[in-house]
Amino acid sequence: MPQPELPEPAHAEVDSMLSRKFGKEVANYFSGSPLNRVSFMRTDHAFLSAALKHPSTSFLLFNNLSPLAKDPTKLEYASFKDIQPLVGDDPYSKTEEQLVSEYNSSITVSQLLFLGLDERKKSGFEWSIYHGSPYFALDVTPKGTISSAAETLIELMKSRGLQFVEGRMHMSLPAEQAAVYAQARALLDWNARNPFCAQCGQPTLSINAGTKRTCPPKDMASLTNTTSIGSTTAATPATERPDCATRKGISNLCFPRTDPTVIMAVLSADSERILLGRQKRWPQYWYSTLAGFVEPAESVEEAVRREVWEESGVTLGRVVIHSTQPWPYPANLMIGAIGQCTPGGEEIVLKHDPELEDAKWVTVAEVKEALQVGTSGLGEEAGEGYKEGGLRLPPRTAIANQLLSAVTGGLLEGGNGESKM
């Protein structure tokens, strides 16, 4: 399957002091969304209600986090008429305050997200000074009291020749669709992973158009009456819930989680070789850049140096940030960096962290060749011209590919116009 094009950098045509000094911004796959999120409108239920029902509105459906699509290269959307039997006539007819006060955990509510406005479509929805075609995402996974309606909607989509494309990663979509998909998937996954309050253990309610969760003070359902954290009495009908720390002070909401992750191209001290590693589960000959999570109270540069040393034993000096990539599996922000070894710090030692099966230094020339003919997703065929036994690398939709392309394309000397560090 052909690899999709990458998104265009923002305002790439605009000349500025920063672009002259650092080069054109690098845009990675899953970024470059065409939507204006207008996040400040998420609590305005009059706005959301009008956007929900507008004829130009598109709804991206997910079943168990699998998106509705014609095939792996094209998303498809539903209309409000399609989803109305599942979400009701207007899920935004009441204010957030009313929804919180009337919360009933025994009633399943389909997870609905407002994603934003596509302002390129001038004939779409208008609200005050904002305009464009609205986009929503909806979880149609059959569960609880909505199982029957969800199953009916799923069958309706399938009757149109559409499918919910399964798979761990969806990296064959056009760049703009991939960015919309990434936003929707990350938020739906976060909501699904956080149905209970981390403090008191009671069910939570999704608010703010799907971007926050709160622990309501009341529940109209019959609940287990919790007397203190970790202890319960017999189930008794109750509406008042136990005290919860999340309802006191300013920390009264749960926000979506984003995990910062560093991924780095590592150069030898003489800039002639690049450090690559591989995990045991990867196909033969397949290597990539090293990566790892940023820990609390750690700078990005420190995380790069620590992860490289822990995984390979190599010691880094200077570290610079290259670009970033949203990664919705489940909620990472990949922070791409380039680091260079200290003189004498290039010895590979794999005894610290057992994550890598192998790590090795590869010449810049060999990496250049592999970027031309040896890139693909895991389990996919290499490009035309690849010879068995040659180096395999990630596709251009992965930030690892962008980092390797930068260091082999003259970035450090400022020769490709992308960045001069």
CSV table of C-alpha atoms in Angstrom, one decimal:
chain,number,residue,atom,x,y,z
A,1,MET,CA,0.0,0.0,0.0
A,2,PRO,CA,1.5,3.4,-1.0
A,3,GLN,CA,2.6,5.6,1.9
A,4,PRO,CA,0.5,8.8,2.2
A,5,GLU,CA,1.9,12.2,1.8
A,6,LEU,CA,2.8,14.2,4.9
A,7,PRO,CA,0.9,17.3,6.0
A,8,GLU,CA,2.0,20.7,4.8
A,9,PRO,CA,3.7,22.9,7.5
A,10,ALA,CA,1.7,25.8,8.7
A,11,HIS,CA,2.2,29.0,6.7
A,12,ALA,CA,5.2,27.5,4.9
A,13,GLU,CA,5.0,30.3,2.3
A,14,VAL,CA,5.5,33.1,4.8
A,15,ASP,CA,8.9,34.6,5.1
A,16,SER,CA,10.1,35.4,8.7
A,17,MET,CA,13.2,35.8,10.8
A,18,LEU,CA,12.5,32.4,12.4
A,19,SER,CA,12.1,30.5,9.1
A,20,ARG,CA,15.3,32.1,7.7
A,21,LYS,CA,17.3,31.1,10.8
A,22,PHE,CA,15.8,27.7,11.6
A,23,GLY,CA,14.2,26.6,8.3
A,24,LYS,CA,10.7,25.5,7.4
A,25,GLU,CA,8.7,23.9,10.2
A,26,VAL,CA,8.5,20.1,10.0
A,27,ALA,CA,5.0,18.7,10.1
A,28,ASN,CA,4.6,15.0,11.0
A,29,TYR,CA,1.8,12.5,10.3
A,30,PHE,CA,-1.2,12.8,12.6
A,31,SER,CA,-0.6,16.6,12.8
A,32,GLY,CA,-1.9,19.2,10.5
A,33,SER,CA,-5.6,19.0,11.3
A,34,PRO,CA,-7.9,21.1,9.1
A,35,LEU,CA,-10.2,21.7,12.0
A,36,ASN,CA,-10.3,24.8,14.3
A,37,ARG,CA,-11.1,23.2,17.6
A,38,VAL,CA,-12.6,26.4,19.1
A,39,SER,CA,-12.1,24.7,22.5
A,40,PHE,CA,-13.6,27.7,24.4
A,41,MET,CA,-17.0,26.8,22.8
A,42,ARG,CA,-17.2,23.3,24.4
A,43,THR,CA,-19.3,24.5,27.3
A,44,ASP,CA,-21.7,26.4,25.2
A,45,HIS,CA,-24.5,23.9,24.7
A,46,ALA,CA,-26.5,26.3,22.5
A,47,PHE,CA,-23.6,26.3,20.1
A,48,LEU,CA,-23.1,22.5,20.3
A,49,SER,CA,-26.8,21.9,19.8
A,50,ALA,CA,-26.9,24.0,16.7
A,51,ALA,CA,-23.7,22.5,15.3
A,52,LEU,CA,-25.0,19.0,16.0
A,53,LYS,CA,-28.0,19.4,13.8
A,54,HIS,CA,-26.6,21.4,10.9
A,55,PRO,CA,-26.8,19.8,7.5
A,56,SER,CA,-23.1,20.2,6.9
A,57,THR,CA,-22.1,18.4,10.1
A,58,SER,CA,-20.0,15.1,9.8
A,59,PHE,CA,-19.9,12.4,12.4
A,60,LEU,CA,-16.9,10.0,12.5
A,61,LEU,CA,-18.1,6.7,14.1
A,62,PHE,CA,-15.9,4.3,16.1
A,63,ASN,CA,-16.7,0.8,17.1
A,64,ASN,CA,-14.1,-0.5,19.7
A,65,LEU,CA,-11.8,2.3,18.5
A,66,SER,CA,-12.0,1.1,14.9
A,67,PRO,CA,-13.1,4.0,12.6
A,68,LEU,CA,-15.8,4.0,10.0
A,69,ALA,CA,-14.2,3.9,6.5
A,70,LYS,CA,-14.7,2.9,3.0
A,71,ASP,CA,-11.3,1.2,3.1
A,72,PRO,CA,-8.0,1.7,5.0
A,73,THR,CA,-7.3,4.8,2.9
A,74,LYS,CA,-10.6,6.7,3.3
A,75,LEU,CA,-12.7,7.6,6.3
A,76,GLU,CA,-16.5,7.9,5.9
A,77,TYR,CA,-18.9,9.9,8.0
A,78,ALA,CA,-22.5,9.6,9.2
A,79,SER,CA,-25.2,12.3,9.4
A,80,PHE,CA,-27.2,13.5,12.4
A,81,LYS,CA,-30.2,11.6,11.0
A,82,ASP,CA,-28.1,8.4,11.1
A,83,ILE,CA,-27.0,8.8,14.7
A,84,GLN,CA,-30.2,10.4,16.2
A,85,PRO,CA,-31.7,7.0,17.4
A,86,LEU,CA,-28.5,6.5,19.4
A,87,VAL,CA,-27.8,10.0,20.8
A,88,GLY,CA,-31.4,11.3,21.0
A,89,ASP,CA,-33.0,14.4,19.6
A,90,ASP,CA,-30.5,16.8,21.4
A,91,PRO,CA,-27.9,15.6,24.0
A,92,TYR,CA,-27.0,19.3,24.5
A,93,SER,CA,-30.5,20.5,25.4
A,94,LYS,CA,-29.6,20.8,29.0
A,95,THR,CA,-26.7,22.7,30.5
A,96,GLU,CA,-23.7,20.9,32.0
A,97,GLU,CA,-24.8,22.0,35.5
A,98,GLN,CA,-28.2,20.3,34.8
A,99,LEU,CA,-26.6,17.1,33.5
A,100,VAL,CA,-24.3,16.9,36.5
A,101,SER,CA,-27.2,17.4,39.0
A,102,GLU,CA,-29.3,14.7,37.2
A,103,TYR,CA,-26.6,12.2,36.7
A,104,ASN,CA,-27.7,8.6,36.6
A,105,SER,CA,-24.9,6.0,36.3
A,106,SER,CA,-27.4,3.2,35.4
A,107,ILE,CA,-28.1,4.9,32.0
A,108,THR,CA,-25.5,4.4,29.4
A,109,VAL,CA,-24.7,7.5,27.3
A,110,SER,CA,-22.9,7.2,24.0
A,111,GLN,CA,-19.7,9.1,24.0
A,112,LEU,CA,-19.9,12.1,21.8
A,113,LEU,CA,-17.0,14.5,21.0
A,114,PHE,CA,-17.0,17.8,19.4
A,115,LEU,CA,-13.9,18.0,17.2
A,116,GLY,CA,-14.0,21.4,15.6
A,117,LEU,CA,-15.0,23.4,12.5
A,118,ASP,CA,-13.6,23.0,9.0
A,119,GLU,CA,-13.4,26.7,8.2
A,120,ARG,CA,-12.5,26.1,4.5
A,121,LYS,CA,-16.2,25.2,3.9
A,122,LYS,CA,-17.6,28.7,3.7
A,123,SER,CA,-21.2,27.6,3.1
A,124,GLY,CA,-21.4,25.6,6.3
A,125,PHE,CA,-22.4,26.3,9.8
A,126,GLU,CA,-22.2,29.9,11.3
A,127,TRP,CA,-22.3,31.0,14.9
A,128,SER,CA,-21.3,34.5,15.9
A,129,ILE,CA,-18.0,35.2,14.2
A,130,TYR,CA,-17.2,31.4,13.8
A,131,HIS,CA,-18.1,29.4,10.7
A,132,GLY,CA,-17.3,26.2,9.0
A,133,SER,CA,-18.6,22.6,8.8
A,134,PRO,CA,-18.7,21.0,12.3
A,135,TYR,CA,-17.1,17.6,13.0
A,136,PHE,CA,-18.1,15.3,15.8
A,137,ALA,CA,-16.9,11.8,16.8
A,138,LEU,CA,-19.2,9.2,18.3
A,139,ASP,CA,-18.4,5.9,20.0
A,140,VAL,CA,-21.0,3.3,18.8
A,141,THR,CA,-19.6,0.4,20.6
A,142,PRO,CA,-22.6,-1.7,21.8
A,143,LYS,CA,-22.8,-1.6,25.6
A,144,GLY,CA,-25.2,-1.2,28.5
A,145,THR,CA,-28.6,0.4,27.8
A,146,ILE,CA,-27.5,1.6,24.3
A,147,SER,CA,-26.5,-1.9,22.9
A,148,SER,CA,-29.5,-2.3,20.7
A,149,ALA,CA,-29.4,1.2,19.2
A,150,ALA,CA,-25.7,0.9,18.6
A,151,GLU,CA,-25.9,-2.4,16.9
A,152,THR,CA,-28.6,-1.1,14.6
A,153,LEU,CA,-26.5,1.9,13.6
A,154,ILE,CA,-23.5,-0.4,13.0
A,155,GLU,CA,-25.6,-2.6,10.7
A,156,LEU,CA,-26.9,0.5,8.9
A,157,MET,CA,-23.3,1.6,8.1
A,158,LYS,CA,-22.4,-1.9,6.9
A,159,SER,CA,-25.4,-2.0,4.6
A,160,ARG,CA,-23.9,1.0,2.8
A,161,GLY,CA,-20.8,-1.0,2.0
A,162,LEU,CA,-18.8,0.7,4.8
A,163,GLN,CA,-16.7,-1.0,7.5
A,164,PHE,CA,-15.1,-0.3,10.8
A,165,VAL,CA,-11.4,-0.8,9.9
A,166,GLU,CA,-9.7,-2.8,12.6
A,167,GLY,CA,-6.0,-2.7,13.3
A,168,ARG,CA,-3.6,-1.4,15.9
A,169,MET,CA,-2.5,1.5,13.7
A,170,HIS,CA,-4.1,3.4,10.9
A,171,MET,CA,-1.3,5.0,8.9
A,172,SER,CA,-2.6,4.8,5.3
A,173,LEU,CA,-5.1,7.6,5.6
A,174,PRO,CA,-4.5,10.9,3.8
A,175,ALA,CA,-2.8,13.3,6.2
A,176,GLU,CA,-5.7,15.6,6.9
A,177,GLN,CA,-8.0,12.6,7.7
A,178,ALA,CA,-5.3,11.0,9.8
A,179,ALA,CA,-5.2,14.2,12.0
A,180,VAL,CA,-8.9,14.2,12.5
A,181,TYR,CA,-8.9,10.4,13.3
A,182,ALA,CA,-6.0,10.9,15.8
A,183,GLN,CA,-7.8,13.6,17.7
A,184,ALA,CA,-11.0,11.5,17.9
A,185,ARG,CA,-9.3,8.2,18.7
A,186,ALA,CA,-7.2,9.7,21.5
A,187,LEU,CA,-10.2,11.3,23.2
A,188,LEU,CA,-12.5,8.3,22.9
A,189,ASP,CA,-9.8,6.0,24.2
A,190,TRP,CA,-9.2,8.4,27.2
A,191,ASN,CA,-12.9,8.5,28.0
A,192,ALA,CA,-13.2,4.7,27.8
A,193,ARG,CA,-10.2,4.2,30.1
A,194,ASN,CA,-11.5,6.6,32.8
A,195,PRO,CA,-15.1,5.6,33.6
A,196,PHE,CA,-14.4,5.8,37.4
A,197,CYS,CA,-13.1,8.5,39.7
A,198,ALA,CA,-9.5,7.9,40.7
A,199,GLN,CA,-10.1,9.3,44.2
A,200,CYS,CA,-13.4,7.7,45.3
A,201,GLY,CA,-14.0,5.0,42.7
A,202,GLN,CA,-17.5,6.1,41.8
A,203,PRO,CA,-18.6,6.5,38.1
A,204,THR,CA,-17.7,9.8,36.3
A,205,LEU,CA,-19.5,11.8,33.8
A,206,SER,CA,-18.1,13.1,30.5
A,207,ILE,CA,-18.5,16.9,30.1
A,208,ASN,CA,-17.0,19.8,28.0
A,209,ALA,CA,-18.0,18.1,24.7
A,210,GLY,CA,-16.0,15.0,25.7
A,211,THR,CA,-12.8,16.6,26.8
A,212,LYS,CA,-13.2,16.5,30.6
A,213,ARG,CA,-14.7,14.1,33.1
A,214,THR,CA,-16.2,15.0,36.5
A,215,CYS,CA,-17.3,13.1,39.6
A,216,PRO,CA,-20.9,14.2,40.2
A,217,PRO,CA,-22.0,14.9,43.8
A,218,LYS,CA,-25.3,13.0,43.2
A,219,ASP,CA,-26.3,9.8,41.4
A,220,MET,CA,-29.9,8.9,40.7
A,221,ALA,CA,-29.1,5.3,40.4
A,222,SER,CA,-28.9,2.8,43.3
A,223,LEU,CA,-25.3,2.8,44.4
A,224,THR,CA,-23.1,1.1,46.9
A,225,ASN,CA,-22.9,3.6,49.7
A,226,THR,CA,-19.3,4.2,50.3
A,227,THR,CA,-18.5,5.4,53.8
A,228,SER,CA,-14.8,5.9,53.3
A,229,ILE,CA,-12.2,5.3,50.6
A,230,GLY,CA,-11.6,1.6,50.4
A,231,SER,CA,-14.5,0.4,52.5
A,232,THR,CA,-18.2,-0.1,51.6
A,233,THR,CA,-21.5,-1.1,53.2
A,234,ALA,CA,-24.4,-2.9,51.6
A,235,ALA,CA,-25.9,-1.4,48.5
A,236,THR,CA,-28.6,1.1,49.3
A,237,PRO,CA,-30.6,3.4,47.1
A,238,ALA,CA,-29.0,6.8,47.4
A,239,THR,CA,-28.6,10.0,45.4
A,240,GLU,CA,-26.0,11.8,47.6
A,241,ARG,CA,-22.6,10.4,46.9
A,242,PRO,CA,-19.8,10.3,49.5
A,243,ASP,CA,-17.4,13.2,49.8
A,244,CYS,CA,-14.7,13.2,47.1
A,245,ALA,CA,-11.5,15.3,47.0
A,246,THR,CA,-12.1,16.0,43.4
A,247,ARG,CA,-15.1,18.2,44.3
A,248,LYS,CA,-13.1,20.4,46.6
A,249,GLY,CA,-10.7,23.2,45.7
A,250,ILE,CA,-9.7,23.7,42.1
A,251,SER,CA,-8.8,20.1,41.2
A,252,ASN,CA,-12.3,19.1,40.4
A,253,LEU,CA,-12.0,17.7,36.9
A,254,CYS,CA,-10.2,14.9,35.1
A,255,PHE,CA,-8.4,16.1,32.0
A,256,PRO,CA,-7.2,14.0,29.0
A,257,ARG,CA,-3.8,12.4,29.4
A,258,THR,CA,-1.0,13.1,27.1
A,259,ASP,CA,2.3,11.2,27.7
A,260,PRO,CA,5.5,12.9,26.5
A,261,THR,CA,7.8,10.5,24.7
A,262,VAL,CA,11.3,11.2,23.3
A,263,ILE,CA,12.5,9.7,20.1
A,264,MET,CA,15.9,10.5,18.8
A,265,ALA,CA,18.3,10.1,16.0
A,266,VAL,CA,21.8,9.7,17.5
A,267,LEU,CA,25.0,10.6,15.6
A,268,SER,CA,28.5,9.5,16.3
A,269,ALA,CA,31.0,12.0,17.5
A,270,ASP,CA,32.4,12.4,14.0
A,271,SER,CA,28.8,12.6,12.5
A,272,GLU,CA,29.6,9.7,10.1
A,273,ARG,CA,27.4,7.0,11.7
A,274,ILE,CA,23.9,6.8,13.2
A,275,LEU,CA,22.8,4.6,16.1
A,276,LEU,CA,19.9,2.3,15.4
A,277,GLY,CA,18.2,-0.4,17.6
A,278,ARG,CA,15.6,-3.2,17.2
A,279,GLN,CA,13.2,-5.0,19.4
A,280,LYS,CA,12.9,-8.8,19.3
A,281,ARG,CA,9.3,-8.7,17.9
A,282,TRP,CA,10.3,-6.7,14.8
A,283,PRO,CA,10.7,-8.4,11.4
A,284,GLN,CA,14.2,-9.4,10.3
A,285,TYR,CA,16.6,-6.5,9.3
A,286,TRP,CA,14.1,-3.9,10.7
A,287,TYR,CA,15.7,-1.1,12.8
A,288,SER,CA,14.6,2.3,14.1
A,289,THR,CA,15.7,5.2,16.3
A,290,LEU,CA,15.6,4.8,20.1
A,291,ALA,CA,12.7,6.1,22.1
A,292,GLY,CA,11.3,6.3,25.6
A,293,PHE,CA,9.0,8.1,28.0
A,294,VAL,CA,9.9,11.4,29.7
A,295,GLU,CA,9.9,11.0,33.5
A,296,PRO,CA,8.6,13.5,36.1
A,297,ALA,CA,11.0,16.4,36.8
A,298,GLU,CA,13.0,15.6,33.7
A,299,SER,CA,13.8,17.9,30.8
A,300,VAL,CA,13.4,16.6,27.2
A,301,GLU,CA,17.2,16.8,26.8
A,302,GLU,CA,17.8,14.8,30.0
A,303,ALA,CA,15.3,12.2,28.9
A,304,VAL,CA,17.0,11.8,25.6
A,305,ARG,CA,20.4,11.3,27.2
A,306,ARG,CA,19.0,8.9,29.9
A,307,GLU,CA,17.0,6.7,27.5
A,308,VAL,CA,19.9,6.4,25.0
A,309,TRP,CA,22.3,5.4,27.8
A,310,GLU,CA,19.9,3.0,29.4
A,311,GLU,CA,19.0,1.2,26.2
A,312,SER,CA,22.4,1.3,24.4
A,313,GLY,CA,25.1,2.4,26.8
A,314,VAL,CA,25.9,5.3,24.5
A,315,THR,CA,26.7,8.7,26.1
A,316,LEU,CA,25.3,11.8,24.5
A,317,GLY,CA,26.4,15.4,24.7
A,318,ARG,CA,24.5,18.1,22.8
A,319,VAL,CA,20.8,17.4,22.2
A,320,VAL,CA,18.4,19.5,20.0
A,321,ILE,CA,14.7,19.2,19.4
A,322,HIS,CA,13.7,18.7,15.8
A,323,SER,CA,9.9,18.3,15.6
A,324,THR,CA,7.0,16.6,17.3
A,325,GLN,CA,4.3,14.1,16.4
A,326,PRO,CA,0.9,13.3,18.0
A,327,TRP,CA,0.7,9.6,18.5
A,328,PRO,CA,-2.9,8.4,19.4
A,329,TYR,CA,-1.8,4.9,20.6
A,330,PRO,CA,-3.1,5.7,23.1
A,331,ALA,CA,-2.1,9.3,23.9
A,332,ASN,CA,1.5,10.1,23.3
A,333,LEU,CA,3.3,13.2,22.1
A,334,MET,CA,6.5,12.1,20.3
A,335,ILE,CA,9.2,14.7,20.8
A,336,GLY,CA,11.7,14.2,18.1
A,337,ALA,CA,15.3,15.1,18.9
A,338,ILE,CA,18.8,14.7,17.5
A,339,GLY,CA,21.7,14.0,19.8
A,340,GLN,CA,25.4,13.5,19.3
A,341,CYS,CA,27.8,11.2,21.2
A,342,THR,CA,30.6,12.5,23.3
A,343,PRO,CA,34.1,11.6,22.2
A,344,GLY,CA,34.7,8.1,23.6
A,345,GLY,CA,31.1,7.5,24.5
A,346,GLU,CA,30.1,5.4,21.5
A,347,GLU,CA,30.6,1.9,23.0
A,348,ILE,CA,27.3,-0.1,22.8
A,349,VAL,CA,26.3,-1.8,26.0
A,350,LEU,CA,23.0,-3.6,26.2
A,351,LYS,CA,23.2,-4.9,29.8
A,352,HIS,CA,21.3,-2.0,31.4
A,353,ASP,CA,17.8,-2.1,29.9
A,354,PRO,CA,16.8,-5.4,28.2
A,355,GLU,CA,14.3,-3.6,25.9
A,356,LEU,CA,16.5,-3.8,22.7
A,357,GLU,CA,17.5,-7.1,21.1
A,358,ASP,CA,20.2,-5.3,19.2
A,359,ALA,CA,21.7,-1.9,18.7
A,360,LYS,CA,24.4,-1.0,16.1
A,361,TRP,CA,26.1,1.9,14.4
A,362,VAL,CA,25.2,2.3,10.7
A,363,THR,CA,26.9,4.6,8.2
A,364,VAL,CA,25.0,7.6,7.0
A,365,ALA,CA,25.3,6.2,3.4
A,366,GLU,CA,23.6,3.0,4.4
A,367,VAL,CA,20.7,4.8,6.1
A,368,LYS,CA,20.3,7.0,3.1
A,369,GLU,CA,19.9,4.0,0.9
A,370,ALA,CA,17.5,2.3,3.3
A,371,LEU,CA,15.3,5.5,3.3
A,372,GLN,CA,15.0,5.2,-0.5
A,373,VAL,CA,14.2,1.5,-0.8
A,374,GLY,CA,13.8,-0.1,2.6
A,375,THR,CA,11.0,1.7,4.4
A,376,SER,CA,7.6,0.3,5.3
A,377,GLY,CA,5.3,-0.4,8.2
A,378,LEU,CA,5.9,-3.4,10.4
A,379,GLY,CA,5.0,-6.6,8.4
A,380,GLU,CA,4.7,-4.7,5.1
A,381,GLU,CA,6.8,-5.2,2.0
A,382,ALA,CA,9.8,-2.9,1.4
A,383,GLY,CA,10.0,-0.5,-1.4
A,384,GLU,CA,10.9,-1.2,-5.0
A,385,GLY,CA,14.7,-1.9,-5.4
A,386,TYR,CA,15.1,-3.4,-1.9
A,387,LYS,CA,17.5,-6.4,-1.7
A,388,GLU,CA,16.9,-9.1,0.9
A,389,GLY,CA,19.2,-8.6,3.8
A,390,GLY,CA,19.4,-4.8,3.5
A,391,LEU,CA,18.5,-2.4,6.3
A,392,ARG,CA,14.7,-1.8,6.9
A,393,LEU,CA,13.4,1.4,8.4
A,394,PRO,CA,10.0,2.9,9.4
A,395,PRO,CA,7.8,4.6,6.8
A,396,ARG,CA,7.7,8.4,6.3
A,397,THR,CA,4.5,8.5,8.4
A,398,ALA,CA,6.7,7.8,11.5
A,399,ILE,CA,8.7,10.6,13.0
A,400,ALA,CA,11.7,8.2,13.2
A,401,ASN,CA,11.8,8.4,9.4
A,402,GLN,CA,11.7,12.2,9.5
A,403,LEU,CA,14.6,12.3,12.0
A,404,LEU,CA,16.7,10.0,9.9
A,405,SER,CA,15.9,11.9,6.7
A,406,ALA,CA,17.0,15.1,8.5
A,407,VAL,CA,20.4,13.9,9.6
A,408,THR,CA,21.2,12.3,6.3
A,409,GLY,CA,19.9,15.2,4.3
A,410,GLY,CA,22.2,17.9,5.4
A,411,LEU,CA,20.2,19.3,8.3
A,412,LEU,CA,23.2,19.7,10.5
A,413,GLU,CA,25.0,21.8,7.9
A,414,GLY,CA,21.8,23.7,7.1
A,415,GLY,CA,22.0,22.4,3.5
A,416,ASN,CA,18.4,21.3,3.0
A,417,GLY,CA,16.6,24.4,4.2
A,418,GLU,CA,14.6,22.5,6.8
A,419,SER,CA,16.5,23.5,9.8
A,420,LYS,CA,19.9,24.9,10.7
A,421,MET,CA,19.6,24.0,14.4
